[in-house]
């Protein structure tokens, strides 16, 4: 078995093993550390020695032994515990119950934690990623991620959170937090907030994998289906949104023949069923917008009136700065750039948007569409100065240079 295959398997098993060890020994923080050590041991030994007959049982046994070592300082008692454990074979199918897996996700997204801590703990405890892997994915020091995870486990302990399902009255809000964390992981993977690469495939893949797991746990939840559909419909364009030199290719210029038709078909079916059978939520509306884009064979075939109508609903249901900006783009396509510029001026009064590079980028596109090339070039350069993503910066600077070459002068 290759290291890649082992990595994939241990990530799938990680939440099941953690649940089993917590059930057996108690103490989420210590058990999580023990499971991480077991996963690391598997990553080293399995490619070399071969896959054990019962991988789940091997991981549970290894993690349990490590948990006992942490729990028992006395060497004599440690030997007795290990001997007893060695005589007790692991269960033939140690996979947890459905509620256990959902409980683990809810615990990692506990409201006492900040969103960055929720993301880090979810990727480690549920995703099975090591601290180093999470740090590489987010381009932050490994020590920073380690501190986030340590603080997260400390806050969970201080809050008195136990490994059990929250009361029914709290579950909708807690599930919403899980969805938000998975959404954050996917977005950072699809369009990295900083760095030399446009996206980070390992994060989008992990977000999709975890959301599929959540969908299996909550098959009737419309927003879970909506989020999975949104991820699939968006990630379907990944191969076409990057040029051979690593540059950004905007949606209107992408080779739609390179889009993943299988992901589009799955995402479209998911969102169609969710809209027909469940209360409508923000993720479903975003997925419906993505589906309209993906259904257009050419950019000029896009049904912008339908997209604008969906954004109108989304703005009422879940208003936010990025929803506002995206809706204004749809207004431009339906009612023209001048009408959109008027709305953008009003939106710029929002302090969150006022200094955001995307506001300058949208204004630049609208000004160019309205024929004001000089002002558009200025806005493109302002947007380029505001982003930490190297591909976005190169694209925005290239747009400003193109307008300058076309006869406009950059003020």
mmCIF file of N, CA and C in Angstrom, residues 305-408:
data_model
loop_
_atom_site.group_PDB
_atom_site.id
_atom_site.type_symbol
_atom_site.label_atom_id
_atom_site.label_comp_id
_atom_site.label_asym_id
_atom_site.label_seq_id
_atom_site.Cartn_x
_atom_site.Cartn_y
_atom_site.Cartn_z
ATOM 1 N N UNK A 305 -31.045 36.920 -15.407
ATOM 2 C CA UNK A 305 -32.252 37.275 -14.641
ATOM 3 C C UNK A 305 -32.569 36.259 -13.536
ATOM 4 N N UNK A 306 -32.381 34.965 -13.835
ATOM 5 C CA UNK A 306 -32.620 33.953 -12.799
ATOM 6 C C UNK A 306 -31.594 34.088 -11.675
ATOM 7 N N UNK A 307 -30.337 34.336 -12.031
ATOM 8 C CA UNK A 307 -29.303 34.502 -11.009
ATOM 9 C C UNK A 307 -29.608 35.706 -10.133
ATOM 10 N N UNK A 308 -30.036 36.811 -10.747
ATOM 11 C CA UNK A 308 -30.373 37.995 -9.963
ATOM 12 C C UNK A 308 -31.541 37.703 -9.019
ATOM 13 N N UNK A 309 -32.537 36.977 -9.491
ATOM 14 C CA UNK A 309 -33.669 36.627 -8.632
ATOM 15 C C UNK A 309 -33.216 35.781 -7.445
ATOM 16 N N UNK A 310 -32.295 34.858 -7.690
ATOM 17 C CA UNK A 310 -31.783 34.024 -6.594
ATOM 18 C C UNK A 310 -30.977 34.860 -5.602
ATOM 19 N N UNK A 311 -30.193 35.806 -6.115
ATOM 20 C CA UNK A 311 -29.442 36.685 -5.206
ATOM 21 C C UNK A 311 -30.378 37.580 -4.405
ATOM 22 N N UNK A 312 -31.479 37.987 -4.997
ATOM 23 C CA UNK A 312 -32.458 38.783 -4.249
ATOM 24 C C UNK A 312 -32.988 37.993 -3.054
ATOM 25 N N UNK A 313 -33.276 36.714 -3.275
ATOM 26 C CA UNK A 313 -33.729 35.854 -2.175
ATOM 27 C C UNK A 313 -32.616 35.680 -1.143
ATOM 28 N N UNK A 314 -31.396 35.464 -1.627
ATOM 29 C CA UNK A 314 -30.270 35.228 -0.723
ATOM 30 C C UNK A 314 -29.983 36.459 0.128
ATOM 31 N N UNK A 315 -30.117 37.635 -0.464
ATOM 32 C CA UNK A 315 -29.864 38.856 0.285
ATOM 33 C C UNK A 315 -30.867 39.052 1.424
ATOM 34 N N UNK A 316 -32.066 38.584 1.232
ATOM 35 C CA UNK A 316 -33.071 38.659 2.294
ATOM 36 C C UNK A 316 -32.809 37.599 3.359
ATOM 37 N N UNK A 317 -32.471 36.399 2.899
ATOM 38 C CA UNK A 317 -32.320 35.267 3.821
ATOM 39 C C UNK A 317 -31.005 35.311 4.595
ATOM 40 N N UNK A 318 -29.926 35.700 3.917
ATOM 41 C CA UNK A 318 -28.597 35.696 4.555
ATOM 42 C C UNK A 318 -27.764 36.840 3.996
ATOM 43 N N UNK A 319 -28.089 38.069 4.362
ATOM 44 C CA UNK A 319 -27.342 39.210 3.822
ATOM 45 C C UNK A 319 -25.893 39.196 4.277
ATOM 46 N N UNK A 320 -25.023 39.720 3.435
ATOM 47 C CA UNK A 320 -23.600 39.785 3.767
ATOM 48 C C UNK A 320 -22.866 40.557 2.693
ATOM 49 N N UNK A 321 -21.654 41.005 2.978
ATOM 50 C CA UNK A 321 -20.924 41.839 2.024
ATOM 51 C C UNK A 321 -20.645 41.159 0.686
ATOM 52 N N UNK A 322 -20.275 39.864 0.704
ATOM 53 C CA UNK A 322 -19.985 39.182 -0.552
ATOM 54 C C UNK A 322 -21.256 38.901 -1.347
ATOM 55 N N UNK A 323 -22.353 38.653 -0.640
ATOM 56 C CA UNK A 323 -23.641 38.505 -1.331
ATOM 57 C C UNK A 323 -23.999 39.817 -2.024
ATOM 58 N N UNK A 324 -23.771 40.929 -1.339
ATOM 59 C CA UNK A 324 -24.052 42.240 -1.922
ATOM 60 C C UNK A 324 -23.245 42.459 -3.194
ATOM 61 N N UNK A 325 -21.945 42.175 -3.135
ATOM 62 C CA UNK A 325 -21.091 42.377 -4.307
ATOM 63 C C UNK A 325 -21.516 41.483 -5.465
ATOM 64 N N UNK A 326 -21.750 40.216 -5.180
ATOM 65 C CA UNK A 326 -22.136 39.289 -6.249
ATOM 66 C C UNK A 326 -23.481 39.660 -6.852
ATOM 67 N N UNK A 327 -24.386 40.128 -6.018
ATOM 68 C CA UNK A 327 -25.681 40.558 -6.543
ATOM 69 C C UNK A 327 -25.515 41.765 -7.461
ATOM 70 N N UNK A 328 -24.624 42.682 -7.112
ATOM 71 C CA UNK A 328 -24.399 43.870 -7.956
ATOM 72 C C UNK A 328 -23.845 43.469 -9.315
ATOM 73 N N UNK A 329 -23.017 42.445 -9.360
ATOM 74 C CA UNK A 329 -22.539 41.940 -10.650
ATOM 75 C C UNK A 329 -23.720 41.450 -11.487
ATOM 76 N N UNK A 330 -24.650 40.737 -10.855
ATOM 77 C CA UNK A 330 -25.841 40.272 -11.569
ATOM 78 C C UNK A 330 -26.700 41.445 -12.020
ATOM 79 N N UNK A 331 -26.813 42.497 -11.190
ATOM 80 C CA UNK A 331 -27.564 43.697 -11.586
ATOM 81 C C UNK A 331 -26.965 44.290 -12.860
ATOM 82 N N UNK A 332 -25.639 44.328 -12.943
ATOM 83 C CA UNK A 332 -24.977 44.856 -14.137
ATOM 84 C C UNK A 332 -25.336 44.062 -15.378
ATOM 85 N N UNK A 333 -25.387 42.752 -15.244
ATOM 86 C CA UNK A 333 -25.687 41.903 -16.404
ATOM 87 C C UNK A 333 -27.140 42.055 -16.848
ATOM 88 N N UNK A 334 -28.020 42.373 -15.923
ATOM 89 C CA UNK A 334 -29.446 42.468 -16.239
ATOM 90 C C UNK A 334 -29.848 43.903 -16.582
ATOM 91 N N UNK A 335 -29.378 44.869 -15.790
ATOM 92 C CA UNK A 335 -29.843 46.256 -15.930
ATOM 93 C C UNK A 335 -28.763 47.219 -16.418
ATOM 94 N N UNK A 336 -27.549 46.731 -16.601
ATOM 95 C CA UNK A 336 -26.487 47.573 -17.116
ATOM 96 C C UNK A 336 -25.537 48.071 -16.048
ATOM 97 N N UNK A 337 -24.302 48.444 -16.447
ATOM 98 C CA UNK A 337 -23.272 48.814 -15.462
ATOM 99 C C UNK A 337 -23.579 50.094 -14.706
ATOM 100 N N UNK A 338 -24.280 51.045 -15.297
ATOM 101 C CA UNK A 338 -24.570 52.297 -14.595
ATOM 102 C C UNK A 338 -25.471 52.049 -13.381
ATOM 103 N N UNK A 339 -26.491 51.235 -13.572
ATOM 104 C CA UNK A 339 -27.371 50.899 -12.447
ATOM 105 C C UNK A 339 -26.594 50.166 -11.360
ATOM 106 N N UNK A 340 -25.685 49.296 -11.776
ATOM 107 C CA UNK A 340 -24.889 48.554 -10.800
ATOM 108 C C UNK A 340 -23.920 49.475 -10.062
ATOM 109 N N UNK A 341 -23.338 50.461 -10.766
ATOM 110 C CA UNK A 341 -22.420 51.395 -10.117
ATOM 111 C C UNK A 341 -23.130 52.210 -9.043
ATOM 112 N N UNK A 342 -24.360 52.580 -9.298
ATOM 113 C CA UNK A 342 -25.118 53.325 -8.292
ATOM 114 C C UNK A 342 -25.288 52.488 -7.027
ATOM 115 N N UNK A 343 -25.613 51.215 -7.212
ATOM 116 C CA UNK A 343 -25.784 50.340 -6.047
ATOM 117 C C UNK A 343 -24.441 50.079 -5.349
ATOM 118 N N UNK A 344 -23.360 50.029 -6.135
ATOM 119 C CA UNK A 344 -22.049 49.794 -5.544
ATOM 120 C C UNK A 344 -21.624 50.981 -4.679
ATOM 121 N N UNK A 345 -21.951 52.181 -5.115
ATOM 122 C CA UNK A 345 -21.638 53.374 -4.320
ATOM 123 C C UNK A 345 -22.327 53.299 -2.966
ATOM 124 N N UNK A 346 -23.580 52.893 -2.976
ATOM 125 C CA UNK A 346 -24.306 52.750 -1.707
ATOM 126 C C UNK A 346 -23.703 51.637 -0.851
ATOM 127 N N UNK A 347 -23.316 50.527 -1.483
ATOM 128 C CA UNK A 347 -22.760 49.395 -0.737
ATOM 129 C C UNK A 347 -21.418 49.730 -0.112
ATOM 130 N N UNK A 348 -20.665 50.641 -0.739
ATOM 131 C CA UNK A 348 -19.334 50.985 -0.236
ATOM 132 C C UNK A 348 -19.384 51.680 1.110
ATOM 133 N N UNK A 349 -20.573 52.116 1.535
ATOM 134 C CA UNK A 349 -20.706 52.725 2.865
ATOM 135 C C UNK A 349 -20.536 51.691 3.974
ATOM 136 N N UNK A 350 -20.654 50.411 3.641
ATOM 137 C CA UNK A 350 -20.447 49.351 4.619
ATOM 138 C C UNK A 350 -18.961 49.293 4.954
ATOM 139 N N UNK A 351 -18.581 49.482 6.218
ATOM 140 C CA UNK A 351 -17.146 49.478 6.575
ATOM 141 C C UNK A 351 -16.439 48.181 6.210
ATOM 142 N N UNK A 352 -17.170 47.069 6.227
ATOM 143 C CA UNK A 352 -16.551 45.784 5.881
ATOM 144 C C UNK A 352 -16.139 45.769 4.417
ATOM 145 N N UNK A 353 -16.943 46.379 3.557
ATOM 146 C CA UNK A 353 -16.655 46.389 2.134
ATOM 147 C C UNK A 353 -15.722 47.522 1.723
ATOM 148 N N UNK A 354 -15.755 48.601 2.455
ATOM 149 C CA UNK A 354 -15.076 49.824 2.013
ATOM 150 C C UNK A 354 -13.608 49.579 1.660
ATOM 151 N N UNK A 355 -12.898 48.789 2.447
ATOM 152 C CA UNK A 355 -11.485 48.575 2.184
ATOM 153 C C UNK A 355 -11.169 47.236 1.552
ATOM 154 N N UNK A 356 -12.187 46.505 1.112
ATOM 155 C CA UNK A 356 -11.963 45.163 0.580
ATOM 156 C C UNK A 356 -11.548 45.231 -0.887
ATOM 157 N N UNK A 357 -10.555 44.429 -1.237
ATOM 158 C CA UNK A 357 -10.059 44.491 -2.616
ATOM 159 C C UNK A 357 -11.112 44.052 -3.630
ATOM 160 N N UNK A 358 -12.049 43.201 -3.218
ATOM 161 C CA UNK A 358 -13.062 42.757 -4.179
ATOM 162 C C UNK A 358 -14.005 43.895 -4.569
ATOM 163 N N UNK A 359 -14.236 44.828 -3.669
ATOM 164 C CA UNK A 359 -15.065 45.981 -4.043
ATOM 165 C C UNK A 359 -14.398 46.764 -5.170
ATOM 166 N N UNK A 360 -13.078 46.967 -5.062
ATOM 167 C CA UNK A 360 -12.365 47.684 -6.121
ATOM 168 C C UNK A 360 -12.371 46.884 -7.424
ATOM 169 N N UNK A 361 -12.259 45.564 -7.312
ATOM 170 C CA UNK A 361 -12.275 44.737 -8.523
ATOM 171 C C UNK A 361 -13.625 44.811 -9.231
ATOM 172 N N UNK A 362 -14.717 44.727 -8.452
ATOM 173 C CA UNK A 362 -16.044 44.833 -9.059
ATOM 174 C C UNK A 362 -16.243 46.214 -9.674
ATOM 175 N N UNK A 363 -15.834 47.250 -8.960
ATOM 176 C CA UNK A 363 -15.983 48.598 -9.508
ATOM 177 C C UNK A 363 -15.192 48.742 -10.810
ATOM 178 N N UNK A 364 -14.005 48.148 -10.857
ATOM 179 C CA UNK A 364 -13.198 48.215 -12.076
ATOM 180 C C UNK A 364 -13.919 47.584 -13.260
ATOM 181 N N UNK A 365 -14.494 46.409 -13.056
ATOM 182 C CA UNK A 365 -15.223 45.738 -14.145
ATOM 183 C C UNK A 365 -16.426 46.571 -14.585
ATOM 184 N N UNK A 366 -17.126 47.150 -13.625
ATOM 185 C CA UNK A 366 -18.305 47.949 -13.968
ATOM 186 C C UNK A 366 -17.911 49.226 -14.713
ATOM 187 N N UNK A 367 -16.838 49.864 -14.276
ATOM 188 C CA UNK A 367 -16.381 51.078 -14.955
ATOM 189 C C UNK A 367 -15.936 50.769 -16.384
ATOM 190 N N UNK A 368 -15.237 49.653 -16.550
ATOM 191 C CA UNK A 368 -14.829 49.289 -17.910
ATOM 192 C C UNK A 368 -16.046 49.026 -18.786
ATOM 193 N N UNK A 369 -17.036 48.305 -18.243
ATOM 194 C CA UNK A 369 -18.252 48.037 -19.012
ATOM 195 C C UNK A 369 -18.997 49.320 -19.361
ATOM 196 N N UNK A 370 -18.866 50.333 -18.483
ATOM 197 C CA UNK A 370 -19.531 51.614 -18.731
ATOM 198 C C UNK A 370 -18.713 52.519 -19.635
ATOM 199 N N UNK A 371 -17.509 52.094 -20.015
ATOM 200 C CA UNK A 371 -16.692 52.863 -20.948
ATOM 201 C C UNK A 371 -15.651 53.761 -20.313
ATOM 202 N N UNK A 372 -15.508 53.759 -18.991
ATOM 203 C CA UNK A 372 -14.537 54.620 -18.306
ATOM 204 C C UNK A 372 -13.274 53.807 -18.039
ATOM 205 N N UNK A 373 -12.423 53.702 -19.045
ATOM 206 C CA UNK A 373 -11.254 52.840 -18.962
ATOM 207 C C UNK A 373 -10.206 53.377 -17.987
ATOM 208 N N UNK A 374 -10.022 54.707 -17.955
ATOM 209 C CA UNK A 374 -9.030 55.286 -17.047
ATOM 210 C C UNK A 374 -9.359 54.953 -15.592
ATOM 211 N N UNK A 375 -10.605 55.206 -15.219
ATOM 212 C CA UNK A 375 -11.012 54.943 -13.842
ATOM 213 C C UNK A 375 -10.960 53.444 -13.539
ATOM 214 N N UNK A 376 -11.295 52.617 -14.524
ATOM 215 C CA UNK A 376 -11.249 51.165 -14.322
ATOM 216 C C UNK A 376 -9.824 50.707 -14.039
ATOM 217 N N UNK A 377 -8.840 51.271 -14.778
ATOM 218 C CA UNK A 377 -7.444 50.897 -14.554
ATOM 219 C C UNK A 377 -7.001 51.248 -13.141
ATOM 220 N N UNK A 378 -7.418 52.412 -12.653
ATOM 221 C CA UNK A 378 -7.082 52.815 -11.287
ATOM 222 C C UNK A 378 -7.642 51.805 -10.285
ATOM 223 N N UNK A 379 -8.887 51.397 -10.488
ATOM 224 C CA UNK A 379 -9.526 50.463 -9.549
ATOM 225 C C UNK A 379 -8.890 49.079 -9.607
ATOM 226 N N UNK A 380 -8.493 48.645 -10.808
ATOM 227 C CA UNK A 380 -7.814 47.351 -10.907
ATOM 228 C C UNK A 380 -6.512 47.367 -10.103
ATOM 229 N N UNK A 381 -5.767 48.461 -10.189
ATOM 230 C CA UNK A 381 -4.508 48.550 -9.461
ATOM 231 C C UNK A 381 -4.754 48.624 -7.952
ATOM 232 N N UNK A 382 -5.797 49.329 -7.573
ATOM 233 C CA UNK A 382 -6.141 49.397 -6.148
ATOM 234 C C UNK A 382 -6.520 48.011 -5.625
ATOM 235 N N UNK A 383 -7.275 47.266 -6.414
ATOM 236 C CA UNK A 383 -7.644 45.902 -6.020
ATOM 237 C C UNK A 383 -6.408 45.019 -5.905
ATOM 238 N N UNK A 384 -5.473 45.166 -6.846
ATOM 239 C CA UNK A 384 -4.257 44.353 -6.827
ATOM 240 C C UNK A 384 -3.445 44.619 -5.566
ATOM 241 N N UNK A 385 -3.422 45.861 -5.114
ATOM 242 C CA UNK A 385 -2.664 46.190 -3.902
ATOM 243 C C UNK A 385 -3.321 45.612 -2.647
ATOM 244 N N UNK A 386 -4.603 45.303 -2.723
ATOM 245 C CA UNK A 386 -5.323 44.856 -1.534
ATOM 246 C C UNK A 386 -5.369 43.364 -1.320
ATOM 247 N N UNK A 387 -4.980 42.556 -2.322
ATOM 248 C CA UNK A 387 -5.068 41.102 -2.165
ATOM 249 C C UNK A 387 -3.724 40.509 -1.785
ATOM 250 N N UNK A 388 -3.759 39.429 -0.992
ATOM 251 C CA UNK A 388 -2.543 38.708 -0.616
ATOM 252 C C UNK A 388 -2.323 37.477 -1.487
ATOM 253 N N UNK A 389 -3.239 37.255 -2.440
ATOM 254 C CA UNK A 389 -3.120 36.113 -3.354
ATOM 255 C C UNK A 389 -2.316 36.537 -4.575
ATOM 256 N N UNK A 390 -1.174 35.900 -4.796
ATOM 257 C CA UNK A 390 -0.317 36.264 -5.925
ATOM 258 C C UNK A 390 -1.021 36.089 -7.273
ATOM 259 N N UNK A 391 -1.755 34.976 -7.526
ATOM 260 C CA UNK A 391 -2.450 34.859 -8.815
ATOM 261 C C UNK A 391 -3.495 35.953 -9.028
ATOM 262 N N UNK A 392 -4.257 36.277 -7.983
ATOM 263 C CA UNK A 392 -5.233 37.363 -8.110
ATOM 264 C C UNK A 392 -4.532 38.687 -8.393
ATOM 265 N N UNK A 393 -3.443 38.915 -7.712
ATOM 266 C CA UNK A 393 -2.700 40.166 -7.902
ATOM 267 C C UNK A 393 -2.197 40.279 -9.335
ATOM 268 N N UNK A 394 -1.640 39.197 -9.871
ATOM 269 C CA UNK A 394 -1.145 39.223 -11.256
ATOM 270 C C UNK A 394 -2.286 39.472 -12.233
ATOM 271 N N UNK A 395 -3.422 38.834 -12.003
ATOM 272 C CA UNK A 395 -4.564 39.019 -12.897
ATOM 273 C C UNK A 395 -5.040 40.470 -12.880
ATOM 274 N N UNK A 396 -5.187 41.039 -11.694
ATOM 275 C CA UNK A 396 -5.695 42.408 -11.590
ATOM 276 C C UNK A 396 -4.713 43.414 -12.193
ATOM 277 N N UNK A 397 -3.428 43.207 -11.968
ATOM 278 C CA UNK A 397 -2.431 44.094 -12.566
ATOM 279 C C UNK A 397 -2.432 43.959 -14.087
ATOM 280 N N UNK A 398 -2.639 42.739 -14.582
ATOM 281 C CA UNK A 398 -2.700 42.539 -16.030
ATOM 282 C C UNK A 398 -3.899 43.261 -16.642
ATOM 283 N N UNK A 399 -5.015 43.287 -15.925
ATOM 284 C CA UNK A 399 -6.189 44.002 -16.431
ATOM 285 C C UNK A 399 -5.918 45.506 -16.508
ATOM 286 N N UNK A 400 -5.257 46.048 -15.495
ATOM 287 C CA UNK A 400 -4.906 47.477 -15.525
ATOM 288 C C UNK A 400 -3.962 47.770 -16.681
ATOM 289 N N UNK A 401 -2.968 46.904 -16.896
ATOM 290 C CA UNK A 401 -2.025 47.107 -17.991
ATOM 291 C C UNK A 401 -2.727 47.015 -19.343
ATOM 292 N N UNK A 402 -3.654 46.097 -19.462
ATOM 293 C CA UNK A 402 -4.409 45.969 -20.726
ATOM 294 C C UNK A 402 -5.172 47.248 -21.043
ATOM 295 N N UNK A 403 -5.784 47.834 -20.055
ATOM 296 C CA UNK A 403 -6.530 49.077 -20.281
ATOM 297 C C UNK A 403 -5.576 50.215 -20.638
ATOM 298 N N UNK A 404 -4.408 50.236 -20.023
ATOM 299 C CA UNK A 404 -3.434 51.267 -20.364
ATOM 300 C C UNK A 404 -2.965 51.126 -21.809
ATOM 301 N N UNK A 405 -2.710 49.882 -22.212
ATOM 302 C CA UNK A 405 -2.269 49.659 -23.601
ATOM 303 C C UNK A 405 -3.338 50.051 -24.586
ATOM 304 N N UNK A 406 -4.598 49.963 -24.122
ATOM 305 C CA UNK A 406 -5.701 50.296 -25.008
ATOM 306 C C UNK A 406 -5.906 51.781 -25.203
ATOM 307 N N UNK A 407 -5.093 52.614 -24.558
ATOM 308 C CA UNK A 407 -5.195 54.053 -24.796
ATOM 309 C C UNK A 407 -5.546 54.844 -23.563
ATOM 310 N N UNK A 408 -5.991 54.150 -22.479
ATOM 311 C CA UNK A 408 -6.313 54.883 -21.263
ATOM 312 C C UNK A 408 -5.053 55.188 -20.500
#
